[in-house]
Coordinates of C-alpha atoms in Angstrom, one line a residue:
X1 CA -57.2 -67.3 -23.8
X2 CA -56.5 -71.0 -22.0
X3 CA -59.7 -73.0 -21.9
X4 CA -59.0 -72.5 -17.9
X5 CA -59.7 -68.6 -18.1
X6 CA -62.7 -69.6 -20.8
X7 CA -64.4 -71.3 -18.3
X8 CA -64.0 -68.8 -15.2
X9 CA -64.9 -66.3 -17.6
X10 CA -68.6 -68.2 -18.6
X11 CA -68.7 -68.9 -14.6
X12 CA -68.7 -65.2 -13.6
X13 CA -71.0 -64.5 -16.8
X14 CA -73.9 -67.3 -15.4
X15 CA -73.3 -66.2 -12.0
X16 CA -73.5 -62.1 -12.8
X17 CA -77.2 -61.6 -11.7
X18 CA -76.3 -63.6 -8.4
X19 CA -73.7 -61.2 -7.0
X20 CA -73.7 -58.1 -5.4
X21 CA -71.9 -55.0 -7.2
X22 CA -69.8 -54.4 -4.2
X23 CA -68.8 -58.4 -4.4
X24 CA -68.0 -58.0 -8.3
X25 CA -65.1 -54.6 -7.5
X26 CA -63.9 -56.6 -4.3
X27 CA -62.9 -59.6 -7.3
X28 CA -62.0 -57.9 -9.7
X29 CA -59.5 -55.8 -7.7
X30 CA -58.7 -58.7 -6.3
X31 CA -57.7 -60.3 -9.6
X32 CA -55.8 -57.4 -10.6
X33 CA -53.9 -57.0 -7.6
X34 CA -52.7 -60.9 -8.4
X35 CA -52.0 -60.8 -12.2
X36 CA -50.7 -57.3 -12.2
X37 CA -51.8 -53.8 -13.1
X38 CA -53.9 -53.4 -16.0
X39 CA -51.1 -50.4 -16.7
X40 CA -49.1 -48.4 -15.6
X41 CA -49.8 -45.4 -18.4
X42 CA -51.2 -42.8 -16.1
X43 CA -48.0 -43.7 -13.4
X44 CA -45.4 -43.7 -15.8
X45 CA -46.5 -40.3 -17.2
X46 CA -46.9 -38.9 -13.5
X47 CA -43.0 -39.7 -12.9
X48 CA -41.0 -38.9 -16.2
X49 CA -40.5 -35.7 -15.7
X50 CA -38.6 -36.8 -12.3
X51 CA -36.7 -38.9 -14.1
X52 CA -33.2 -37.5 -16.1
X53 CA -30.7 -38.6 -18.8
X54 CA -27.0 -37.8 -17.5
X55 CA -24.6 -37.3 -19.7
X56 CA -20.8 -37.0 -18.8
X57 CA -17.6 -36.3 -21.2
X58 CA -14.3 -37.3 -19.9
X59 CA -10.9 -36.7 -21.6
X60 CA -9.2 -39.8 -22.6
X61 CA -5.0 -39.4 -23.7
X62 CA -3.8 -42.3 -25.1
X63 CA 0.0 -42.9 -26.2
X64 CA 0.7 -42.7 -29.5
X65 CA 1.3 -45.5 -31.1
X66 CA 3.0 -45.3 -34.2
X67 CA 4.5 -42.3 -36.0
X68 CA 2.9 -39.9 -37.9
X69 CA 3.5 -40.6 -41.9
X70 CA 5.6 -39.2 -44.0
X71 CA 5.5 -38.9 -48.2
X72 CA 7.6 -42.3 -48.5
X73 CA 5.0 -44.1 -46.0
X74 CA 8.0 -44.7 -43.8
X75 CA 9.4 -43.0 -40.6
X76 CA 11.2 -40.1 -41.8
X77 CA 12.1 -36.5 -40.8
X78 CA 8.9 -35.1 -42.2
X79 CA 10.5 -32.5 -44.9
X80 CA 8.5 -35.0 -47.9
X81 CA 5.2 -33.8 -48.8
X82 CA 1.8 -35.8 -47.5
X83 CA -1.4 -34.8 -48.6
X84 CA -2.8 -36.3 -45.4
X85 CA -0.5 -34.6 -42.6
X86 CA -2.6 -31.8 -41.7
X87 CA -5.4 -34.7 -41.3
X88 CA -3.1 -36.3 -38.8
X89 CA -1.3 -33.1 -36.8
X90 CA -5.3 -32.1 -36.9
X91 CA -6.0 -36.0 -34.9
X92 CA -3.3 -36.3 -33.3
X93 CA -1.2 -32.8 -32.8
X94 CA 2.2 -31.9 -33.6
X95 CA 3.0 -32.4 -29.5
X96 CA 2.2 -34.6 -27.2
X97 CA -0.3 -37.9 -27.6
X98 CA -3.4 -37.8 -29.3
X99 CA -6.4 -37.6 -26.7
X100 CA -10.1 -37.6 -27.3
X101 CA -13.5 -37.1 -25.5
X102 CA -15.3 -40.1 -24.8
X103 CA -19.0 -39.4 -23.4
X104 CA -21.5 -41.9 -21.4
X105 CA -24.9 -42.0 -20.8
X106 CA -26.7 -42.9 -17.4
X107 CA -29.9 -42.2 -15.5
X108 CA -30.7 -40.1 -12.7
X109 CA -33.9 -39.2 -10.9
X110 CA -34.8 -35.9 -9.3
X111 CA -35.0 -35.9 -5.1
X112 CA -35.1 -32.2 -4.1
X113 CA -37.2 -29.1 -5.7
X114 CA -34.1 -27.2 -5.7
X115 CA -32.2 -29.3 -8.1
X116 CA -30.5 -31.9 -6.4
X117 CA -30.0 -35.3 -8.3
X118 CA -29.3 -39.2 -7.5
X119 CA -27.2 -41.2 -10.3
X120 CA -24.6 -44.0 -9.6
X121 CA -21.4 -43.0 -8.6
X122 CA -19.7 -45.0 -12.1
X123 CA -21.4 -42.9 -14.1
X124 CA -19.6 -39.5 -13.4
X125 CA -17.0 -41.0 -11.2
X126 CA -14.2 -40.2 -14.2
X127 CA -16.1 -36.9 -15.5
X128 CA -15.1 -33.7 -16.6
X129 CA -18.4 -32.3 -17.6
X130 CA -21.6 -33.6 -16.3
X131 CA -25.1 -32.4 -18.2
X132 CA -28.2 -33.2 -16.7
X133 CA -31.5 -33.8 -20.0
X134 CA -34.9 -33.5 -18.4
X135 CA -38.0 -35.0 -20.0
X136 CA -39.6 -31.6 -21.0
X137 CA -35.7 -30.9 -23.2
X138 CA -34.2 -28.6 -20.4
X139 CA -30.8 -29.2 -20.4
X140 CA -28.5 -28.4 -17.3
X141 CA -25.1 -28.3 -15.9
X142 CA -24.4 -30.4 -13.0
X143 CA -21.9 -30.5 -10.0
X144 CA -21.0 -33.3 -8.1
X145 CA -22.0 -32.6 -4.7
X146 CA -20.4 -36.0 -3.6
X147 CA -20.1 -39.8 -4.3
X148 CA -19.9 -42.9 -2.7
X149 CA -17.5 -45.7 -4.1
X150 CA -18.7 -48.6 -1.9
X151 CA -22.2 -48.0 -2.7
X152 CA -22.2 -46.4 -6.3
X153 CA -24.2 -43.6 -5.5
X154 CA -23.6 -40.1 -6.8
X155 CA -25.5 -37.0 -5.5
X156 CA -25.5 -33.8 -8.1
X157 CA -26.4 -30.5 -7.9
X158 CA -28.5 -28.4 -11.1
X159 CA -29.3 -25.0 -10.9
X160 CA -32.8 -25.0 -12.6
X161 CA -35.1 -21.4 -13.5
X162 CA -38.7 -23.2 -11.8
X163 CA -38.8 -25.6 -9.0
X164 CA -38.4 -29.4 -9.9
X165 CA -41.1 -32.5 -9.2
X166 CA -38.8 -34.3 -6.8
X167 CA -39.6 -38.0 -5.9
X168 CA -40.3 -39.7 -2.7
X169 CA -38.4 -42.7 -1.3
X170 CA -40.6 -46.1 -0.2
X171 CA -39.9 -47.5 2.8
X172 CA -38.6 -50.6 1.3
X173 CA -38.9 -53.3 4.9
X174 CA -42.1 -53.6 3.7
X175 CA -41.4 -54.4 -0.1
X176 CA -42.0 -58.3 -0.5
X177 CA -40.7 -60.8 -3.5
X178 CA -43.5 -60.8 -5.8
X179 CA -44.4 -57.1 -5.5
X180 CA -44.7 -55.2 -8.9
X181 CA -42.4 -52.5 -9.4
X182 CA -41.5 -50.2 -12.6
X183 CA -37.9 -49.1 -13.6
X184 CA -37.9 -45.7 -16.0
X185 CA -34.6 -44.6 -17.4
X186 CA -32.0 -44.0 -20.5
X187 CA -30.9 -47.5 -22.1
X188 CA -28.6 -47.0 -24.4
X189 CA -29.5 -43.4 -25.1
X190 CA -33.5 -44.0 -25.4
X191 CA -34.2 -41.7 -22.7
X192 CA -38.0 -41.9 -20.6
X193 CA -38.1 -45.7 -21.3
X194 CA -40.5 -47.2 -18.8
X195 CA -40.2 -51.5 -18.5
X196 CA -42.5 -53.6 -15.3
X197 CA -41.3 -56.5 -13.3
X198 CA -41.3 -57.7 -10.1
X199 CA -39.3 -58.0 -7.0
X200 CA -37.2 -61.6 -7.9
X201 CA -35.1 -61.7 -4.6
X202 CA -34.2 -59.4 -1.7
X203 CA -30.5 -59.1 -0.2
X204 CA -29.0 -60.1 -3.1
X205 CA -24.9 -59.9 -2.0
X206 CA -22.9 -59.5 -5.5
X207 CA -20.0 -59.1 -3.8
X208 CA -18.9 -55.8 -5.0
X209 CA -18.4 -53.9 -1.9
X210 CA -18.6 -54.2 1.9
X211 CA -22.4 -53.1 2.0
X212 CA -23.9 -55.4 -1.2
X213 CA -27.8 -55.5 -0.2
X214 CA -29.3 -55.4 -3.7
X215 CA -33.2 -55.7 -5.0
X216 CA -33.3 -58.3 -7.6
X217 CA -35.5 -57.7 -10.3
X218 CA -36.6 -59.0 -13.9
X219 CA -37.7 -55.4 -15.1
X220 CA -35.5 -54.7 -17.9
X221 CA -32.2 -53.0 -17.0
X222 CA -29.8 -52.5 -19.5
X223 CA -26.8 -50.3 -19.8
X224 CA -28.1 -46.9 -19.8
X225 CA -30.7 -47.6 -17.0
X226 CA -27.7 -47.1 -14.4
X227 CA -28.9 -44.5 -11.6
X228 CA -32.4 -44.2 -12.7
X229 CA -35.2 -45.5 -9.9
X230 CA -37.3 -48.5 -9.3
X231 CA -40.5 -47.6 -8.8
X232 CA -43.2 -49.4 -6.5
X233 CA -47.0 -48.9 -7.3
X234 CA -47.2 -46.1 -5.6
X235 CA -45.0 -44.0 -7.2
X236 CA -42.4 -44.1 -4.4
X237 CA -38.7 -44.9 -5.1
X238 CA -37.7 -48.5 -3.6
X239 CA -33.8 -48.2 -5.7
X240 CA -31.7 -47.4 -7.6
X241 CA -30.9 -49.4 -10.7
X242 CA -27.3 -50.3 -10.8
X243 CA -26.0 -53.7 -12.1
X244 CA -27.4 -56.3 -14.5
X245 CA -26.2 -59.8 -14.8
X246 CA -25.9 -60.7 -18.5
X247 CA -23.7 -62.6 -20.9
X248 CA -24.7 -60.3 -24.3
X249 CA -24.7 -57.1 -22.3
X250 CA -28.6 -56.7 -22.6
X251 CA -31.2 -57.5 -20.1
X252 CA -32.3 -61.0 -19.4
X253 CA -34.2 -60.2 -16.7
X254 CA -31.5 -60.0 -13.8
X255 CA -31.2 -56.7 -12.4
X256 CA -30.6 -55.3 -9.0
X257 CA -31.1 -52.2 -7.6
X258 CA -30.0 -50.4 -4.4
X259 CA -32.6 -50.5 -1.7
X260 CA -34.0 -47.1 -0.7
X261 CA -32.8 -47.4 3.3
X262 CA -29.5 -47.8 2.0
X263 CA -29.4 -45.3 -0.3
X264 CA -31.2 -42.6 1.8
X265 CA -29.0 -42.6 4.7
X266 CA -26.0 -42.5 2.0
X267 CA -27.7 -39.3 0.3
X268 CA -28.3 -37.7 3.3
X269 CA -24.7 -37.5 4.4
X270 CA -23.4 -37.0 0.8
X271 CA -26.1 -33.5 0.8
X272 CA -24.9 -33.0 4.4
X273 CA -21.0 -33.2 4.3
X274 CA -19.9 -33.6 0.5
X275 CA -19.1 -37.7 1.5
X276 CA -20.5 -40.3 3.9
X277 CA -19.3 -40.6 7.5
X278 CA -20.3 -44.4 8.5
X279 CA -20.4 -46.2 12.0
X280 CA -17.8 -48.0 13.0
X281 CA -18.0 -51.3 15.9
X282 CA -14.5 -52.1 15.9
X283 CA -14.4 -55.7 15.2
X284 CA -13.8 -58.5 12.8
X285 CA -16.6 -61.0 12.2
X286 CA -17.0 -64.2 10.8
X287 CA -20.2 -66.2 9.3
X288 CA -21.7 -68.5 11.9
X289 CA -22.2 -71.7 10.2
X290 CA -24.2 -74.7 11.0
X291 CA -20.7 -76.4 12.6
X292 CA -19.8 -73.4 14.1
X293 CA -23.3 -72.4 16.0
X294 CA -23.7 -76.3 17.0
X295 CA -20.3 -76.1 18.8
X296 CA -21.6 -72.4 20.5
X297 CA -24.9 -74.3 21.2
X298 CA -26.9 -72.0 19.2
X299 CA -30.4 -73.6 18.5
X300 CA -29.6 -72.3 14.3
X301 CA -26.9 -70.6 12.2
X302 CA -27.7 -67.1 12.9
X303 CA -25.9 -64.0 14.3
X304 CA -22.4 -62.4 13.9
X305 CA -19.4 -64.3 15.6
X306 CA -16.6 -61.8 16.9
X307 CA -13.2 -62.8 15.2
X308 CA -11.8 -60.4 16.8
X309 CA -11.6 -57.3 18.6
X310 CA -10.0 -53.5 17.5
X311 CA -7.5 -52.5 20.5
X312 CA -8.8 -49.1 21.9
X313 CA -12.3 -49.3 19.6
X314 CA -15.8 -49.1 20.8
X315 CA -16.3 -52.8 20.7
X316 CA -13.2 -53.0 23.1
X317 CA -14.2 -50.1 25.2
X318 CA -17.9 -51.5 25.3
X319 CA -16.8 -55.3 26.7
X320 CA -17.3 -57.1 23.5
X321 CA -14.9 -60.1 23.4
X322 CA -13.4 -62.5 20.8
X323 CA -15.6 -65.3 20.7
X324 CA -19.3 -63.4 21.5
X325 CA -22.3 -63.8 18.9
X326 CA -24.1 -60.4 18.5
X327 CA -27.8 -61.8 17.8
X328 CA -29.0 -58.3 18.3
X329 CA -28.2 -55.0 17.2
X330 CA -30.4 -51.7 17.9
X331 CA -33.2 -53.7 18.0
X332 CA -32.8 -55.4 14.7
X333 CA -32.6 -59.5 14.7
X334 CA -29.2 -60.5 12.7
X335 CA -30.3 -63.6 10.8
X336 CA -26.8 -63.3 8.4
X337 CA -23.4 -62.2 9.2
X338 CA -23.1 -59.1 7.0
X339 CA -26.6 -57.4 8.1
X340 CA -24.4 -56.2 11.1
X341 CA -22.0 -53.9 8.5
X342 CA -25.1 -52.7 6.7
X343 CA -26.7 -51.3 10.6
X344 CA -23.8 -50.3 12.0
X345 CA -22.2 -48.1 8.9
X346 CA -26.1 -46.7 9.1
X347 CA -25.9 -45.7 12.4
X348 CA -25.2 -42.1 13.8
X349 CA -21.5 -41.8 15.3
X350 CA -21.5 -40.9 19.1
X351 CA -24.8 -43.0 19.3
X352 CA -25.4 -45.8 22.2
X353 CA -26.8 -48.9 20.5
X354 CA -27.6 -51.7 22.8
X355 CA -26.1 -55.1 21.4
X356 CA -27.8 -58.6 22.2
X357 CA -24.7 -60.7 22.8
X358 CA -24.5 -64.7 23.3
X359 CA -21.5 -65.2 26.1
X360 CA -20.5 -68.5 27.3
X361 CA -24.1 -70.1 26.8
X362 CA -25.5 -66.7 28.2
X363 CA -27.5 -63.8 26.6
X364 CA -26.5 -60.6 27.8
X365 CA -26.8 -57.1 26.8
X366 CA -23.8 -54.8 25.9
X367 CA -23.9 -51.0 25.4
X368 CA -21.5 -49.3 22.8
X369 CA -21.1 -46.2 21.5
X370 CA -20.5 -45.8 17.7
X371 CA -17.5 -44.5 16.8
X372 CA -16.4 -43.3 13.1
X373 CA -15.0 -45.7 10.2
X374 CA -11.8 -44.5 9.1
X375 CA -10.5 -45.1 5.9
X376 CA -8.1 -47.7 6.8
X377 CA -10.8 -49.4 8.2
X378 CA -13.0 -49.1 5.4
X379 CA -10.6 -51.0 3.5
X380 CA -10.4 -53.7 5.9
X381 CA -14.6 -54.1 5.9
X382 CA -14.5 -54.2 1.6
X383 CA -11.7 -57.7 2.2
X384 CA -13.9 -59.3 5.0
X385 CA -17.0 -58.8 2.3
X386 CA -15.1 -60.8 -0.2
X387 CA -13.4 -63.1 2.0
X388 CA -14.5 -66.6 2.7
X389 CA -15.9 -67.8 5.9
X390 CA -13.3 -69.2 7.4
X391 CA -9.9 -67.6 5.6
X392 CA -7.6 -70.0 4.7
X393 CA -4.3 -70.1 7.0
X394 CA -1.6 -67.5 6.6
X395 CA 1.3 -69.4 4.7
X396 CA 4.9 -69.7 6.5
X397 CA 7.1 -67.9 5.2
X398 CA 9.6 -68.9 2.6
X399 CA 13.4 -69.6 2.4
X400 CA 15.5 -71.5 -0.3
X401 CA 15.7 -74.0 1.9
X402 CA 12.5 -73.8 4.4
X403 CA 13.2 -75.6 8.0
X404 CA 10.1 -77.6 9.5
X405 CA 10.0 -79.9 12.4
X406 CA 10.3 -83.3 11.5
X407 CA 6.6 -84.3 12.7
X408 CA 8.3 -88.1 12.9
X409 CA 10.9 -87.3 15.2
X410 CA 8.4 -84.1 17.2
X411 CA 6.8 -85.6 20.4
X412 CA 3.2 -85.1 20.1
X413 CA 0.0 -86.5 20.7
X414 CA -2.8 -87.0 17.6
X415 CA -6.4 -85.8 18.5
X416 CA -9.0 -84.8 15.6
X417 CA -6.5 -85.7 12.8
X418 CA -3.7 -83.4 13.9
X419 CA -0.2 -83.5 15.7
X420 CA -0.2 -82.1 18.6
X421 CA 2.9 -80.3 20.9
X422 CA 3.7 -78.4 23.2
X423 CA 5.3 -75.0 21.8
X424 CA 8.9 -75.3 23.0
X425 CA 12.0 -73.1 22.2
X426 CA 13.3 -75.2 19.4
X427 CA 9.9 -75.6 17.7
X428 CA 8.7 -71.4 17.9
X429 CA 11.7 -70.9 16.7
X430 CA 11.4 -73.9 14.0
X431 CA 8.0 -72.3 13.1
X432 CA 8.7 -68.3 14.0
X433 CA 6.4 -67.8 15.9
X434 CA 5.6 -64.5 17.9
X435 CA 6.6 -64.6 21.8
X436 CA 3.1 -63.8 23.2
X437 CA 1.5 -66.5 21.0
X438 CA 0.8 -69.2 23.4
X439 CA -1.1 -72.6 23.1
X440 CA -0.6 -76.1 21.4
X441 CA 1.3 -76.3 18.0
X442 CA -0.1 -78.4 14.7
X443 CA 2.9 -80.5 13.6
X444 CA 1.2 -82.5 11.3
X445 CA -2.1 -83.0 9.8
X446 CA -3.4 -86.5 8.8
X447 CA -4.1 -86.2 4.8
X448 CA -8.2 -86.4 4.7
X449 CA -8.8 -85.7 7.5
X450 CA -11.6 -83.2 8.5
X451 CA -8.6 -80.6 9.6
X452 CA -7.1 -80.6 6.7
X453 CA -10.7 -80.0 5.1
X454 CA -10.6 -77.1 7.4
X455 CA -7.5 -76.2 6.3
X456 CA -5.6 -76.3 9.4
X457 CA -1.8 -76.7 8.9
X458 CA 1.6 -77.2 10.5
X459 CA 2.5 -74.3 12.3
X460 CA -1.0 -73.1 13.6
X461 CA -1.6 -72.6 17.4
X462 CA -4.3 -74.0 19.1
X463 CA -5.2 -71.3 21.7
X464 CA -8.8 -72.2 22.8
X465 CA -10.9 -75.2 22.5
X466 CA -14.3 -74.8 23.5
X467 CA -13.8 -71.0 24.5
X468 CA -11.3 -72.5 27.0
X469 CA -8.1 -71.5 27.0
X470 CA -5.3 -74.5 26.5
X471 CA -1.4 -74.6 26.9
X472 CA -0.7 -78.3 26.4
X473 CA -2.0 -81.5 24.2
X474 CA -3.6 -82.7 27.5
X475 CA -5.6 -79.3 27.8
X476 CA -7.1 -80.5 24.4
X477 CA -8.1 -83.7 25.0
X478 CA -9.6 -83.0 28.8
X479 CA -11.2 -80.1 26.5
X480 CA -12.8 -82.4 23.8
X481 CA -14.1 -85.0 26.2
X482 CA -16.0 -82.4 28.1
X483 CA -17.4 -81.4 25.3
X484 CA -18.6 -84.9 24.3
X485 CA -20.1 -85.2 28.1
X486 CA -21.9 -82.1 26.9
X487 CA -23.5 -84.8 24.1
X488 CA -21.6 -81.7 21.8
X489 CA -20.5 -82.9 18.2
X490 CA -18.4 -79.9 17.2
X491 CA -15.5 -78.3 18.9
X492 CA -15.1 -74.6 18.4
X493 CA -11.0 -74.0 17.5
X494 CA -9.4 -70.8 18.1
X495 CA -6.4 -71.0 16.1
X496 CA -3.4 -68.1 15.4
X497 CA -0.8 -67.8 13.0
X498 CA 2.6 -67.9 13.7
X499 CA 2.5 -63.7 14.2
X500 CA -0.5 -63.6 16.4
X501 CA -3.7 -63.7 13.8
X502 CA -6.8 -65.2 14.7
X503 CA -9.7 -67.3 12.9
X504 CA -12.3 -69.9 14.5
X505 CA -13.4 -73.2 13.1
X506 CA -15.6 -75.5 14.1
X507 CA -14.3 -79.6 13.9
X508 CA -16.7 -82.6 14.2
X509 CA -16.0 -84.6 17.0
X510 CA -17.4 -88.2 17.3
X511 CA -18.5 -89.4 20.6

C-alpha cells in the first residue's frame, strides 16, 4: 500500500463516526466504480456457459516431395525389401500425395436459445468439420449458416437436446475509453479463460477491410480468443474478439474487437439470407484534409468529399455531384471519411436516407434511396479503404521509346509550380489522352515544388480550379486570383488522367 492510500485510509478511519452510512456506500461505490470491480467471479460464472470452444478440421494435400525409399536408400523401382515401406504407403499412400488433417481452435459465444452461434469467419472459413465444446462438456456439430469475409464474422447453427443461455448485445454508442470490459474465451486450447481490461481506443481502422471500426482493448487476447465476446459490466456483449497486435504471438495488451452495432446488423442478415446484402451510395470518396476543407471553406476537416459519382447509381439519380461534402448522413454527423461506408452498408436497401450536403459554400439536403452493393462494387470499397488520401497519379503508359512533349519547346504558362497548356491536337495525342477529357494540360512540374509534393505530373488535366470549370492557362490564373480576393490560401484541383479518371487536391496558394 503507497503511503498515499495509507493516509486516506487513517483519514476515512478518524473521520468514520462523522459520516452518515448512506455517505460511506455513495464513496465507496464511488471508489470502486474508479479503480475497478472488486471481481468479476459471480459475472464470469453467470456467462461461461454462453461462451463455446470451436473446433474445425480441414484437409490439407500437400505434394509429395521426395520419393518413397527403397532397400538401397535410393530411387529405385521398389522390388528391394524395406522394413519401413508399409510405414510410408501407410503416411503417404501408394497414389496420389500425402494429405493430412490439420485442426484449429477458436471461440464462439451463444446468441439464440435454439442453437445459433457467433465465431469469426477465419476460424471455419477453410473447414470441413466444425464441432461446437460447451462449458458443461456437450459437444455438438455445427453448420455454417453464413460468413462474412469483410468483417470476419461467422454465424453457425447447433442442434442442441435443451434450450441454450443465449447472450445479449450492448449498445456499444454509449461504451466510453476507460470503461471496464471482460473477454472470456479458448487461448490456445484453455477453454473458459476469463482476463479484464478496459476500453484503450474506439474506431480503431487496421486496415484490413472496407468496414475496419475496431474496440481496442488491453484485456488479454491471444490466439484462441478469436470469435469469443467482450463483455461490458453488465454482462452484455460490446464485440467480438478478433485481432491482436503482437510481435511473439501472445498478448501485450493490444486487442481489438468488433463493435456490437457492426456485428448485429451483420448477423442479422447472415441468420436472414445465408450472407449480408449491404447499402450501396454509388460514389467514390476521398478524406477531407485540413488543405482540402480550407480550399472548400469548411470551418474544420470533417465530412466525406465526393470523388466521384457511379453513372445510373443512387447517388447520381439523387443529385449528388463530384465535388459535394456529405457532413450528414441519416442523421448521423460524419466527423471521418470512412464512417460514411460503415452507415451506408448498414442501411436497409430501398430506404430514403436524407443526406446533409455542402454545395458551392451552401448546405443543402439531398434525398437518396439505397440501392444494393454488388460484388464488383464491394471490391472497389475494400481498395478505397486501403488507398491513400489522395491516390498517387495513374502512370503513362510505356513504350521502348516513350514520346513526351518537350516542356522547353511547349508554349505554356507556369502558375503554382507547374507548366501550363492548352490541350491541342499534337499534345492529346503526345500524351493519349481520351477525347472528352477537356481542360489545361501539366507539361512540366518544377522539382520541389508543392505540386510535385502533391504528386501532380506531366500529362494530368486540370479540369476545375475552385469548383470552376477551366479550358485554358488564363482560366487558371483568373481562377487563383479570385480565390486570393476570397483571402483563400488553398486552391481545390480537379485533375484527370489521360483516360478520364478523377482525384482532387488541394495546393497552397500565396497571396
Amino acid at each position: 500500500m503507497s503511503l498515499i492510500t495509507r493516509r486516506l485510509c487513517a483519514a476515512f478511519t478518524g473521520a468514520m463516526l462523522a459520516i452518515s452510512p448512506l455517505a460511506i456506500t455513495t464513496d465507496a461505490a464511488l471508489a470502486q466504480e474508479q479503480h475497478g470491480p472488486r471481481s468479476v467471479a459471480d459475472l464470469a460464472e453467470s456467462l461461461l456457459n454462453s461462451v463455446v470452444n470451436v473446433s474445425t478440421t480441414e484437409r490439407i494435400v500437400a505434394e509429395r516431395s521426395t520419393p518413397i525409399p527403397d532397400g538401397d536408400g535410393e530411387e529405385g523401382d521398389g522390388d528391394a525389401e524395406e522394413p519401413y515401406r508399409d510405414f510410408f504407403e501407410d503416411f503417404f499412400g501408394e497414389d496420389g500425395p500425402p494429405q493430412r488433417r490439420a485442426q484449429s481452435m477458436g471461440s464462439g459465444f451463444v446468441i439464440s436459445a435454439d442453437g445459433f452461434v457467433v465465431t469469426n469467419n477465419h476460424v471455419i472459413k477453410d473447414a470441413e468439420a466444425v464441432v461446437v465444446n460447451f462449458a458443461d462438456g456437450t459437444v455438438l456439430d455445427a453448420t455454417i449458416v453464413g460468413r462474412d469475409p469483410k468483417t470476419d464474422i461467422a454465424l453457425l447453427k447447433v442442434e442442441p437436446e435443451t434450450p441454450l443461455k443465449p447472450l445479449d448485445f450492448a449498445d456499444t454508442e454509449r461504451l466510453r475509453v476507460g470503461d471496464w470490459v471482460m473477454a472470456i474465451g479458448n487461448p490456445f486450447g484453455l477453454g473458459g479463460t476469463v482476463t479484464i481490461g478496459i476500453v484503450s481506443a474506439r474506431n480503431r481502422n487496421l486496415r484490413s477491410g472496407p468496414y475496419d471500426n475496431f474496440i481496442q482493448t488491453d484485456a488479454a487476447i491471444n490466439q484462441g480468443n478469436s470469435g469469443g465476446p467482450l463483455f461490458n459490466m453488465d454482462g452484455d456483449v460490446v464485440g467480438i474478439n478478433t485481432a491482436i497486435i503482437s510481435r511473439s504471438g501472445g498478448s501485450v495488451g493490444i486487442g481489438f474487437a468488433i463493435p456490437a452495432e457492426i456485428a448485429t446488423a451483420v448477423i442479422d442478415q447472415l441468420r436472414q439470407y445465408g450472407e449480408t446484402r449491404r447499402g450501396w451510395l454509388g460514389v467514390r470518396l476521398q478524406k477531407v484534409t485540413p488543405e482540402l476543407a480550407t480550399s472548400l471553406g469548411l470551418e474544420k476537416p470533417h465530412g466525406a468529399f465526393v470523388a466521384g459519382v457511379t453513372a445510373e447509381g443512387p447517388a447520381e439519380t439523387a443529385g449528388l455531384r463530384t465535388g459535394d461534402v456529405v457532413l450528414r448522413y441519416d442523421g448521423h454527423e460524419i466527423q471521418e471519411m470512412r464512417q460514411l461506408p460503415l452507415l451506408v452498408a448498414q442501411t436497409e436497401i430501398g430506404r430514403a436516407v436524407d443526406l446533409g450536403v455542402q454545395r458551392d459554400g451552401e448546405e443543402i439536403t439531398v434525398s437518396v434511396e439505397i440501392g444494393l452493393l454488388a460484388e464488383d462494387e464491394a471490391r472497389a470499397a475494400a481498395a478505397a479503404a486501403a488507398a491513400e488520401p489522395e491516390p498517387q497519379a495513374e502512370e503513362a503508359p510505356t513504350t521502348e521509346d516513350p514520346v513526351v512533349a518537350d516542356p522547353d519547346t511547349t508554349p505554356k504558362v507556369t502558375l503554382l509550380g507547374m507548366g501550363l497548356s492548352a490541350i491541342t491536337d499534337e499534345l492529346r495525342s503526345t500524351y493519349k489522352i481520351d477525347a472528352d477529357v477537356k481542360g489545361v494540360l501539366v507539361v512540366d512540374i518544377e522539382e520541389g515544388s508543392l505540386a510535385a509534393e502533391k504528386r501532380i505530373t506531366a500529362g494530368d488535366v486540370i479540369i476545375e480550379v475552385g469548383q470552376k470549370p477551366v479550358s485554358s492557362p488564363q482560366d487558371v490564373a483568373e481562377q487563383i486570383e479570385a480565390l486570393k480576393e476570397k483571402n483563400r490560401n488553398t486552391a481545390l484541383l480537379t485533375l484527370s488522367s489521360a483516360n478520364g479518371a478523377l482525384r482532387f487536391t488541394a495546393l497552397r496558394i500565396e497571396q
